[in-house]
Short mmCIF file of C-alpha atoms in Angstrom, two decimals:
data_model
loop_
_atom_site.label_atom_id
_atom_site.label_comp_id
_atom_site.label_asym_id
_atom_site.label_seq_id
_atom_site.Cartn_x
_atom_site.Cartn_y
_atom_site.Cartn_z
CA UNK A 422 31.04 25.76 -6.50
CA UNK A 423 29.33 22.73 -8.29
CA UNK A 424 29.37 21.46 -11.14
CA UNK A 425 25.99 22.56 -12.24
CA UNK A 426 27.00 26.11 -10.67
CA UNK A 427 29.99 26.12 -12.65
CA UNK A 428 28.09 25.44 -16.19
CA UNK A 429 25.28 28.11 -15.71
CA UNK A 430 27.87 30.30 -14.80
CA UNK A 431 29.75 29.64 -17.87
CA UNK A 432 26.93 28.78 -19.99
CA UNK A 433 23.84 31.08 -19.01
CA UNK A 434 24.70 33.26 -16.51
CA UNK A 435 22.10 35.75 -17.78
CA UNK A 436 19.58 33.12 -16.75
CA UNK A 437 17.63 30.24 -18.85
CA UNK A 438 14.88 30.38 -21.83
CA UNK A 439 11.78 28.90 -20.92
CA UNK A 440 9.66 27.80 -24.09
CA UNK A 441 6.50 25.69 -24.27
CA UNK A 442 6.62 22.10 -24.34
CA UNK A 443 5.02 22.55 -28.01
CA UNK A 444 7.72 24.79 -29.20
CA UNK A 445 10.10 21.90 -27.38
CA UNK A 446 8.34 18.64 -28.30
CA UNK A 447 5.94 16.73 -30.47
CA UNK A 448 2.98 15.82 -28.08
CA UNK A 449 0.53 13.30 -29.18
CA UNK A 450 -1.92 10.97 -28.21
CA UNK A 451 -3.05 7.24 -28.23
CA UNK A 452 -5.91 5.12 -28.71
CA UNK A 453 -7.15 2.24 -27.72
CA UNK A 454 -8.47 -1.28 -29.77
CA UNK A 455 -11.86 -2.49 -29.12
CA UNK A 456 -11.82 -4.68 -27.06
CA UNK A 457 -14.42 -7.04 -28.07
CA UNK A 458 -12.39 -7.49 -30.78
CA UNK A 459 -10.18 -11.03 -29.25
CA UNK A 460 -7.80 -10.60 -32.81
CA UNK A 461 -6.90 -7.18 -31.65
CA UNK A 462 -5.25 -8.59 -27.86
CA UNK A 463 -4.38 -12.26 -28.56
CA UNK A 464 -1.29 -12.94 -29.38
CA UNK A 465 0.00 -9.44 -29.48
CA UNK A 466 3.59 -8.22 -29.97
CA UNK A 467 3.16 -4.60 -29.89
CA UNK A 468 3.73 -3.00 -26.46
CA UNK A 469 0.76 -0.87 -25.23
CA UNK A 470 0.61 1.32 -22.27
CA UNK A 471 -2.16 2.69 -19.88
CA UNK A 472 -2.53 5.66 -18.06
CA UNK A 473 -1.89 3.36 -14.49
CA UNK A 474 2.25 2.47 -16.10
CA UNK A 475 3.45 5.73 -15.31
CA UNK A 476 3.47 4.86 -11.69
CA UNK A 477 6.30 2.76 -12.73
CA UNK A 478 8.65 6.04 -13.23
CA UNK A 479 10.72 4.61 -15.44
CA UNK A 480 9.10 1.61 -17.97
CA UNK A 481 11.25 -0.64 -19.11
CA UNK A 482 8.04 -2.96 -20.40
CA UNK A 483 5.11 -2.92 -20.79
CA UNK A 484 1.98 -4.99 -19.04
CA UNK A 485 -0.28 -5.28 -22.19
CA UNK A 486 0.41 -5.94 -26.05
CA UNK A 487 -1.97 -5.49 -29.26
CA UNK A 488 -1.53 -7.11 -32.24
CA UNK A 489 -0.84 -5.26 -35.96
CA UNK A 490 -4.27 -5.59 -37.03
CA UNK A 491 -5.24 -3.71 -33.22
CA UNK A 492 -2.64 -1.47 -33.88
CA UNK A 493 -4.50 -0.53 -37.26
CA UNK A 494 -7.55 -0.76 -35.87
CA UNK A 495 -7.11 3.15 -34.11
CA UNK A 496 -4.99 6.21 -34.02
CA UNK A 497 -2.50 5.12 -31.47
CA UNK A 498 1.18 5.72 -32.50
CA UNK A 499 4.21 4.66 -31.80
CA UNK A 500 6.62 6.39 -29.74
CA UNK A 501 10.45 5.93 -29.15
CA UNK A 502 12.31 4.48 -26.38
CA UNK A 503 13.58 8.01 -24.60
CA UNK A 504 9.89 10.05 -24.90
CA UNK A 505 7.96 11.01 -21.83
CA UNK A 506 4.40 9.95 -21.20
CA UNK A 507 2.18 11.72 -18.69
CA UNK A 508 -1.40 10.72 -17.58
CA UNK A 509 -4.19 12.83 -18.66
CA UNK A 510 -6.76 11.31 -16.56
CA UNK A 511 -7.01 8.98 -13.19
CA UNK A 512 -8.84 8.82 -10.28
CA UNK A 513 -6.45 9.91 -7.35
CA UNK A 514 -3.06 10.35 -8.11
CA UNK A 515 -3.07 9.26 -11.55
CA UNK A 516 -3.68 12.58 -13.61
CA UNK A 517 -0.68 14.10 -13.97
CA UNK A 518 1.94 12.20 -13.48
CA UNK A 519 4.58 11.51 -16.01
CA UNK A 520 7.13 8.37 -16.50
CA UNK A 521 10.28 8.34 -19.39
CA UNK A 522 9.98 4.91 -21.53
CA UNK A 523 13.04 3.07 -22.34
CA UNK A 524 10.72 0.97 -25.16
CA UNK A 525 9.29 1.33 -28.45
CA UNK A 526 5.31 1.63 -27.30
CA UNK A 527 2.14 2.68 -28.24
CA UNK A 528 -0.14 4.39 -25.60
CA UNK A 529 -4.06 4.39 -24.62
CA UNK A 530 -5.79 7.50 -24.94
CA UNK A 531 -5.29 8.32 -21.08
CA UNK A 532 -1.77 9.11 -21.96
CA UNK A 533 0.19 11.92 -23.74
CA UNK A 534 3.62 11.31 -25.63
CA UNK A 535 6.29 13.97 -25.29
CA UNK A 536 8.66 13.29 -27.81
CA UNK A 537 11.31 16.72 -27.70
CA UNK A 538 13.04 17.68 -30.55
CA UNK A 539 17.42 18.15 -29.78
CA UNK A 540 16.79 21.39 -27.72
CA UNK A 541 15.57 19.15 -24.87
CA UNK A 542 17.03 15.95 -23.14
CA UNK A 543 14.16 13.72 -22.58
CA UNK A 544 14.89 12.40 -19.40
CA UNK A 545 15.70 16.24 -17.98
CA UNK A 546 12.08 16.98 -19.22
CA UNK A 547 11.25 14.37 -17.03
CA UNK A 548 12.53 15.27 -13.96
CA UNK A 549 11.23 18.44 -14.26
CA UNK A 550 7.66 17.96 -15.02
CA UNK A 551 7.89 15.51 -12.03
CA UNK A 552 8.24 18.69 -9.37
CA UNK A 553 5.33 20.44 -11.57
CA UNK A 554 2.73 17.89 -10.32
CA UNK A 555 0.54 19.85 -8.56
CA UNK A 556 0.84 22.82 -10.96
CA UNK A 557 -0.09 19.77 -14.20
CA UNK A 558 -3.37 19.24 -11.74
CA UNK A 559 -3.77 22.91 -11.29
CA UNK A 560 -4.17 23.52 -14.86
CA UNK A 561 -6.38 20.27 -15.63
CA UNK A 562 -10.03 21.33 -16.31
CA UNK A 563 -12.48 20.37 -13.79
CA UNK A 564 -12.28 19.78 -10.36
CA UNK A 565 -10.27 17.55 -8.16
CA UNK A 566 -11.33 13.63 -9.23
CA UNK A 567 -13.38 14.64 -12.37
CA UNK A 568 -10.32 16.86 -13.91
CA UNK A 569 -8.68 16.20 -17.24
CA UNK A 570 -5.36 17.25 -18.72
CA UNK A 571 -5.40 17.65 -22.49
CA UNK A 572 -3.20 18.10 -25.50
CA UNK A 573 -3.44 21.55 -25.95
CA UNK A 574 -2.93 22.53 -21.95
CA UNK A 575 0.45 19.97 -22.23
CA UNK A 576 1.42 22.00 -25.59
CA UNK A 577 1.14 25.28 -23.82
CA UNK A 578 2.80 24.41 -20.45
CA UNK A 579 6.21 26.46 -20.09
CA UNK A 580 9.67 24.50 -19.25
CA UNK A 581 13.14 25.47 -18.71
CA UNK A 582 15.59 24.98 -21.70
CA UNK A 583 19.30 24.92 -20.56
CA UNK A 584 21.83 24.34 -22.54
CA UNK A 585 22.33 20.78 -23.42
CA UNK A 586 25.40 20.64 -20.80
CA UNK A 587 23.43 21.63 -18.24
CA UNK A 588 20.43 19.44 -18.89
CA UNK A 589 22.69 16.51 -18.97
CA UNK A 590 24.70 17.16 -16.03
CA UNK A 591 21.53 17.59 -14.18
CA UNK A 592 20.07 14.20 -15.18
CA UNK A 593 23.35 12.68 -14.30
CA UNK A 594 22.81 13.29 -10.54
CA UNK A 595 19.16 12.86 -10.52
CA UNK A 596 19.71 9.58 -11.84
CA UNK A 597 22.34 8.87 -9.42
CA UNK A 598 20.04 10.27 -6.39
CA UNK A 599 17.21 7.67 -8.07
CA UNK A 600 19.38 4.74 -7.56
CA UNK A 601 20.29 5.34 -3.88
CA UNK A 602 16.90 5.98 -3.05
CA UNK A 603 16.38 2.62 -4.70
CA UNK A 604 18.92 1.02 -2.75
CA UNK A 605 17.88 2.39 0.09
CA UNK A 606 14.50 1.34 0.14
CA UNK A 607 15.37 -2.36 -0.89
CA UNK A 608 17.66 -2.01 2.72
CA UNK A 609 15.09 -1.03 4.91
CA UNK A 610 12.63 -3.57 3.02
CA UNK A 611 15.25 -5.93 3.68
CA UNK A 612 15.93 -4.89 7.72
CA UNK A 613 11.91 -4.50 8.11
CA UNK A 614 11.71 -7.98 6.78
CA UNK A 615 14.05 -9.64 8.64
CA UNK A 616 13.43 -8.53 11.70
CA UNK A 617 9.97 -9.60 11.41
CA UNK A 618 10.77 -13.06 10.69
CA UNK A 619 12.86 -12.58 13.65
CA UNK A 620 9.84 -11.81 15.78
CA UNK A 621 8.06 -14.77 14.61
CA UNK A 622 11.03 -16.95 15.44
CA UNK A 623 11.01 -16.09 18.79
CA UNK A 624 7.12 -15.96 19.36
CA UNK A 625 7.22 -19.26 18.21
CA UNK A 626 9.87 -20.23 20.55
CA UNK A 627 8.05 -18.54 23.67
CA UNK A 628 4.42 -20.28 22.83
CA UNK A 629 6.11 -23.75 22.49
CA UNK A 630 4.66 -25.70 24.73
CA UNK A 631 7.04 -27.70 27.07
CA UNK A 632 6.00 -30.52 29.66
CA UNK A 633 4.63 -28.08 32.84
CA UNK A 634 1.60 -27.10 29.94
CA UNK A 635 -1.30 -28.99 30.46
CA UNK A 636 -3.86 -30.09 27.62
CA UNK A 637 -7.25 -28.71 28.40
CA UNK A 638 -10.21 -28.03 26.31
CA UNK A 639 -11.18 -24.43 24.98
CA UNK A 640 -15.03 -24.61 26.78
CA UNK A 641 -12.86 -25.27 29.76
CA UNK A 642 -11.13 -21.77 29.69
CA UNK A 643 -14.13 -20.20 28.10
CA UNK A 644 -17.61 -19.14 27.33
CA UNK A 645 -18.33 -19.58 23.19
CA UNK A 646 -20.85 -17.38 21.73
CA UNK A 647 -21.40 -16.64 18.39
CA UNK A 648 -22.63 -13.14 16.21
CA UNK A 649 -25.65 -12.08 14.43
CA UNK A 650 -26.83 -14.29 11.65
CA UNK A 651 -27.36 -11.51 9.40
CA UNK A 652 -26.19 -8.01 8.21
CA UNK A 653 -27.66 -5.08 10.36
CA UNK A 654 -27.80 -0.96 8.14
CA UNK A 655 -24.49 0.73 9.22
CA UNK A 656 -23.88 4.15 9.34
CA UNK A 657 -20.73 6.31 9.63
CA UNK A 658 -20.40 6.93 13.45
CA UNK A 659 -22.01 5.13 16.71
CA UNK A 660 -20.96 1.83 18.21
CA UNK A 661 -18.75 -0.20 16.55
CA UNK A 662 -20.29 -2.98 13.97
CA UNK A 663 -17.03 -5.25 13.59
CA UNK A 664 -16.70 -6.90 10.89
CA UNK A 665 -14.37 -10.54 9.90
CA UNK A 666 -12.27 -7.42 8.13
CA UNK A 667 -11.66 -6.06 10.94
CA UNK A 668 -9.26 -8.85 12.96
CA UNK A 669 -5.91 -8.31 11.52
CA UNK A 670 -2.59 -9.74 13.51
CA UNK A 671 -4.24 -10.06 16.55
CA UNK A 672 -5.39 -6.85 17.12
CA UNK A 673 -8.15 -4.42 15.06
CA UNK A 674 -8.13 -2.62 12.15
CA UNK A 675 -10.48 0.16 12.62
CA UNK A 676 -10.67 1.14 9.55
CA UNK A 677 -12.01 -2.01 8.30
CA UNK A 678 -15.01 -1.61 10.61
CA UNK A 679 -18.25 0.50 10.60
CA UNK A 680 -21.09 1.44 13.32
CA UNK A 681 -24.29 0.99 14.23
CA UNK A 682 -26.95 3.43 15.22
CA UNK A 683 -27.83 3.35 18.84
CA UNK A 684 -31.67 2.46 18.20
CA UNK A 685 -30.04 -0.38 16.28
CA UNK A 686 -27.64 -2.16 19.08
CA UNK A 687 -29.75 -3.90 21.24
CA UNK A 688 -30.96 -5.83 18.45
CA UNK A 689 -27.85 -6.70 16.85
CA UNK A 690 -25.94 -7.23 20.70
CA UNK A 691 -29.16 -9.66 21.70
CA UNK A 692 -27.16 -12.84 21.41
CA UNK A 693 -23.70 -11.32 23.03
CA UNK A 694 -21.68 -7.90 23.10
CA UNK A 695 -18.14 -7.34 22.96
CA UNK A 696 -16.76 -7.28 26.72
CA UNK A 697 -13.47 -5.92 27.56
CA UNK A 698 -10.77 -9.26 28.09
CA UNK A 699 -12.91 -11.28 25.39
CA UNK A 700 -11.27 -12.69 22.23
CA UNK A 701 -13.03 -12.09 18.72
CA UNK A 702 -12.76 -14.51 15.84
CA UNK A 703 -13.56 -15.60 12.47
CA UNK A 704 -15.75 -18.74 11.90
CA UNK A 705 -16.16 -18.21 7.96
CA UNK A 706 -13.61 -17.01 5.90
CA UNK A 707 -10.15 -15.25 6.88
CA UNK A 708 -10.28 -18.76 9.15
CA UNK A 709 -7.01 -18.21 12.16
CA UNK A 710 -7.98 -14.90 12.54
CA UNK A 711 -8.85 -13.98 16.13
CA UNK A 712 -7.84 -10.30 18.10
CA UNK A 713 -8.32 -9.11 21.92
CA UNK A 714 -10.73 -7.04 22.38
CA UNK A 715 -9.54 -4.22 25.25
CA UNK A 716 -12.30 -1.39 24.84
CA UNK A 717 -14.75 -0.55 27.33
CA UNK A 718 -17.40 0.67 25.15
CA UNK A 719 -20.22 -0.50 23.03
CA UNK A 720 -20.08 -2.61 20.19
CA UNK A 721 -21.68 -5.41 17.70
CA UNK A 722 -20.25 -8.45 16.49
CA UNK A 723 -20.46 -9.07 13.16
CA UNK A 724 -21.78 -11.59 10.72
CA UNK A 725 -19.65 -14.95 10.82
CA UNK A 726 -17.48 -13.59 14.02
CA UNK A 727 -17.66 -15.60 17.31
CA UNK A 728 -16.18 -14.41 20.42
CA UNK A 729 -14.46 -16.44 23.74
CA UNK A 730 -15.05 -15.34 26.68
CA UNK A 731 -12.54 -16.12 29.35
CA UNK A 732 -12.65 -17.92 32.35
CA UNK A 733 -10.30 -15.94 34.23
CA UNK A 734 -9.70 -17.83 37.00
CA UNK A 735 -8.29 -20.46 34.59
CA UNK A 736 -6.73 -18.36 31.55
CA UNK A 737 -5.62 -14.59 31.46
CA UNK A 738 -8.23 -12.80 28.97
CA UNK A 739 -5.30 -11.56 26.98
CA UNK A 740 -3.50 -15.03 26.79
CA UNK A 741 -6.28 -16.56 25.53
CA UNK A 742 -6.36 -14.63 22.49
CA UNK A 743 -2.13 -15.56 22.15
CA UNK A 744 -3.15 -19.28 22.61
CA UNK A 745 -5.95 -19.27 19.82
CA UNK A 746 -3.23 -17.89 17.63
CA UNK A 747 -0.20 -20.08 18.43
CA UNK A 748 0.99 -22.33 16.17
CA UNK A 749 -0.28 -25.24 17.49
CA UNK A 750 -3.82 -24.31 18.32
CA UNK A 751 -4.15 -23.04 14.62
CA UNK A 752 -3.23 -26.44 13.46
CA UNK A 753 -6.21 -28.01 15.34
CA UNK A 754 -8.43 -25.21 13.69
CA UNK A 755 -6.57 -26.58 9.90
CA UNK A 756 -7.18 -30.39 11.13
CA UNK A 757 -10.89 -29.61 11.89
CA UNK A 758 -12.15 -27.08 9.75
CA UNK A 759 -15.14 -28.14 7.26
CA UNK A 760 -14.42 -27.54 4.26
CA UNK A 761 -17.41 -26.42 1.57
CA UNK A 762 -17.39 -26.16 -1.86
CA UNK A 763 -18.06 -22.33 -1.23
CA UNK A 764 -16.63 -21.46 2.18
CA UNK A 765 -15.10 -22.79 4.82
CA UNK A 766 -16.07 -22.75 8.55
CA UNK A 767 -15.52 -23.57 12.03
CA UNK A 768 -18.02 -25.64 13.10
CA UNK A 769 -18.67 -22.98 16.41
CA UNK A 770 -21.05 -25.86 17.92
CA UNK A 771 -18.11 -28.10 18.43
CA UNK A 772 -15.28 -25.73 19.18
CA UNK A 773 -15.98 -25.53 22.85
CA UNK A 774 -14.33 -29.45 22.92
CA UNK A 775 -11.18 -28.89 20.71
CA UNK A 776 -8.06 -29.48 22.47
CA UNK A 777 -5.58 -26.61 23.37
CA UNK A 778 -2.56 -26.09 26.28
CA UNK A 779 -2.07 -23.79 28.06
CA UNK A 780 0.78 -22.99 30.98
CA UNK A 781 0.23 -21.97 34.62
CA UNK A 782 -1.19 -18.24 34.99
CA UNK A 783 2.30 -16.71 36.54
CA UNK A 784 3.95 -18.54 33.35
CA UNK A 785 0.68 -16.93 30.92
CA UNK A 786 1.73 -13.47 33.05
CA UNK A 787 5.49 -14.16 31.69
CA UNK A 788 4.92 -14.93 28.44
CA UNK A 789 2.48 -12.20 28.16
CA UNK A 790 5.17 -9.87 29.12
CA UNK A 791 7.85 -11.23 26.50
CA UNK A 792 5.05 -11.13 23.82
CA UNK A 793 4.35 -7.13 24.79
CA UNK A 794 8.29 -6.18 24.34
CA UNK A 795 8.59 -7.66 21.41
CA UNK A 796 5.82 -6.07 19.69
CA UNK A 797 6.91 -3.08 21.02
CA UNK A 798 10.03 -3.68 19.36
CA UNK A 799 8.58 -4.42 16.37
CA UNK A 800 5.92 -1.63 16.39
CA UNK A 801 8.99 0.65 17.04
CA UNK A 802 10.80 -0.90 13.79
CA UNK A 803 7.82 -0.28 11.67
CA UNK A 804 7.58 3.40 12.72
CA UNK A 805 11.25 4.17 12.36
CA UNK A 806 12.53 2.69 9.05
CA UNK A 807 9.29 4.02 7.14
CA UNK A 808 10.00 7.47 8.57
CA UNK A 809 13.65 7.04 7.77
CA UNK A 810 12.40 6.47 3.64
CA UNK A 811 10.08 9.20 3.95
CA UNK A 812 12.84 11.62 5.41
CA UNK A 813 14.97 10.55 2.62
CA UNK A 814 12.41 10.86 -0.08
CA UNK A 815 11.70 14.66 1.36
CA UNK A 816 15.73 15.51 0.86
CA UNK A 817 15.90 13.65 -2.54
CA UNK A 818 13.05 15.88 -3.63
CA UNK A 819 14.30 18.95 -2.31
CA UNK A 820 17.45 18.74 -3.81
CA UNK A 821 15.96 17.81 -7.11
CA UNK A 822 13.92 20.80 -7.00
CA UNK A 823 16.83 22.93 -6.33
CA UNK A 824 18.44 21.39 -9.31
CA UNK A 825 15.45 22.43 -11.53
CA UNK A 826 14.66 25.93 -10.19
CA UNK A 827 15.74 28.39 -12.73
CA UNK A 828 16.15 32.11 -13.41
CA UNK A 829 14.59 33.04 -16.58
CA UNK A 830 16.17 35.04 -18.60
CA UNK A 831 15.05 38.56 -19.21
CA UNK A 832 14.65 40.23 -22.26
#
């Protein structure tokens, strides 16, 4: 039997009063200082909260202060360290959600203070209006991103009250259970980190060139076209419009890109479409960017994109695209971009004559293969550790839950 078993049994074995938060706690709100008013913000002293802080779970400071004379200037009110604030509004996740301050504060009028009288720890309310979420958002009037929790719904929302002992107890472990989830996410920050620097170590150390690469030019091992000159109407499905957005670590990000209509593609592919093998890039903006494109279906480039298209007789399609990002080729892109006092740019006129090496093809065929396995390694990192946290995450929770499921006592 645990602990906690032992003190219901002892203490409530009958089961546990539930009372309102009002009967439990003072609940109030805050305000917020104009803010055209400078004298109200400059300078201030006072800690003030928004609704956004209670993502921070537990606030040990606050982002924004007011001065005494913005302090007067409105009905916010100071609440100790020890109280509970939850959001009343927020678009997405926001509403709802509650964090414990460990500061003197004042709040904006997106949050409520819970300040509970000696019936109730603060930090067990806490942790239990933290597994009533969805039931706070349940309750909030309106419907899912215009809803609002207010005073009078917090006031009237039931909670268990334990004895003290129990509350305490509870709290104890939750706390502990906090800082090993803590720890544990700093570790598999840490691992995720390191092996990526790890990667990068040795993809450096695979695309240095050594005296068997030969110094050619990039027309030499490829076509150079360049996009649209202007912005075509998108819509939400049909070929693929891709945007600069949309090159991310050598590959795509999808969901960075949006479509065409199919009335609209010839237009917009007049100059050049996307061919399996070729290698897209940025020539404004998000400059060193470049990913290979492997899709055998229709597509757009998009304004301020150029593509290369390979020679393959000289350069393996998917090389290419590792060459353009290898450290030394995106040091000739630094040494020879303009720079403008609004953007910068690769002059796409000229890049056909910049300088870059490249090895023999069974050598690009090697290299390519070392590159694959290690971002599968990598890829397979990413997946694992994240999943790890989230499976840990799902048995902290459950446990917590367990810890604050209660019989109520009958009359």
């Amino acid at each position: 039997m645990s602990r906690i078993d032992e003190l219901i049994s002892e203490l409530c074995p009958s089961g546990v009063t539930f009372k309102t938060i009002g009967e439990t706690s003072e609940v109030t709100p805050g305000a917020t200082p104009s803010k055209s008013v400078a004298a109200y913000w400059t300078g201030g002293t006072i800690p003030w909260l928004s609704s956004g802080e209670v993502n921070k779970g537990t606030i040990y400071e606050a982002d924004t202060f007011i001065t005494q004379s913005g302090y007067d200037s409105c009905s916010t009110k100071m609440i100790p360290a020890g109280a509970v604030v939850m959001a009343l509004a927020g678009q997405g996740k926001t509403r709802g959600t509650v964090a414990r301050t460990r500061l003197e504060c004042c709040t904006n009028q997106s949050l409520a203070s819970i300040v509970p009288n000696t019936e109730l720890d603060s930090d067990f309310l806490f942790y239990f209006l933290k597994t009533q979420y969805s039931r706070l958002r349940d309750v909030s009037s309106g419907d899912g991103t215009r809803g609002g929790l207010n005073l009078t719904m917090i006031r009237a929302f039931r909670v268990p009250v334990p004895p003290l002992e129990v509350q305490q107890e509870i709290v104890r472990i939750l706390d502990q259970f906090t800082q090993l989830e803590a720890e544990l996410e700093a570790e598999l920050e840490a691992e995720l980190e390191a092996r990526r620097r790890q990667y990068e170590h040795y993809r450096a150390l695979i695309l240095s060139p050594t005296p068997e690469w030969r110094e050619t030019t990039v027309g030499a091992l490829a076509e150079v076209f360049d996009g649209p000159h202007a912005t075509p109407k998108k819509t939400t499905e049909g070929p693929w419009y891709l945007s600069i957005s949309s090159l991310k670590d050598g590959s795509f990000d999808f969901t960075s890109s949006a479509h065409l209509s199919e009335v609209d593609l010839p237009r917009w592919t007049k100059r050049v479409a996307p061919q399996s093998g070729d290698t897209l890039f940025s020539y404004e903006t998000r400059l060193g960017q470049a990913a290979y494109w492997q899709l055998d279906e229709p597509a757009a480039l998009g304004r301020r994109m150029g593509l290369l298209r390979p020679k393959v007789d000289k350069v393996r399609p998917k090389f290419l695209t590792i060459a353009y990002l290898s450290p030394q080729f995106q040091s000739v892109l630094a040494a020879r971009t303009v720079r403008g006092s609004t953007v910068d740019r690769i002059p796409i006129a000229n890049l056909g004559d910049w300088p870059i090496s490249i090895p023999a093809l069974p050598e690009q065929d090697r290299i390519i293969g070392l590159l694959e396995k290690l971002d599968l390694l990598v890829g397979d990192l990413n997946d694992a550790l994240p999943a790890e946290l989230a499976a840990r995450r799902k048995q902290y929770e459950y446990y917590r839950d367990k810890l604050l499921t209660f019989d109520e006592v009958t009359a």
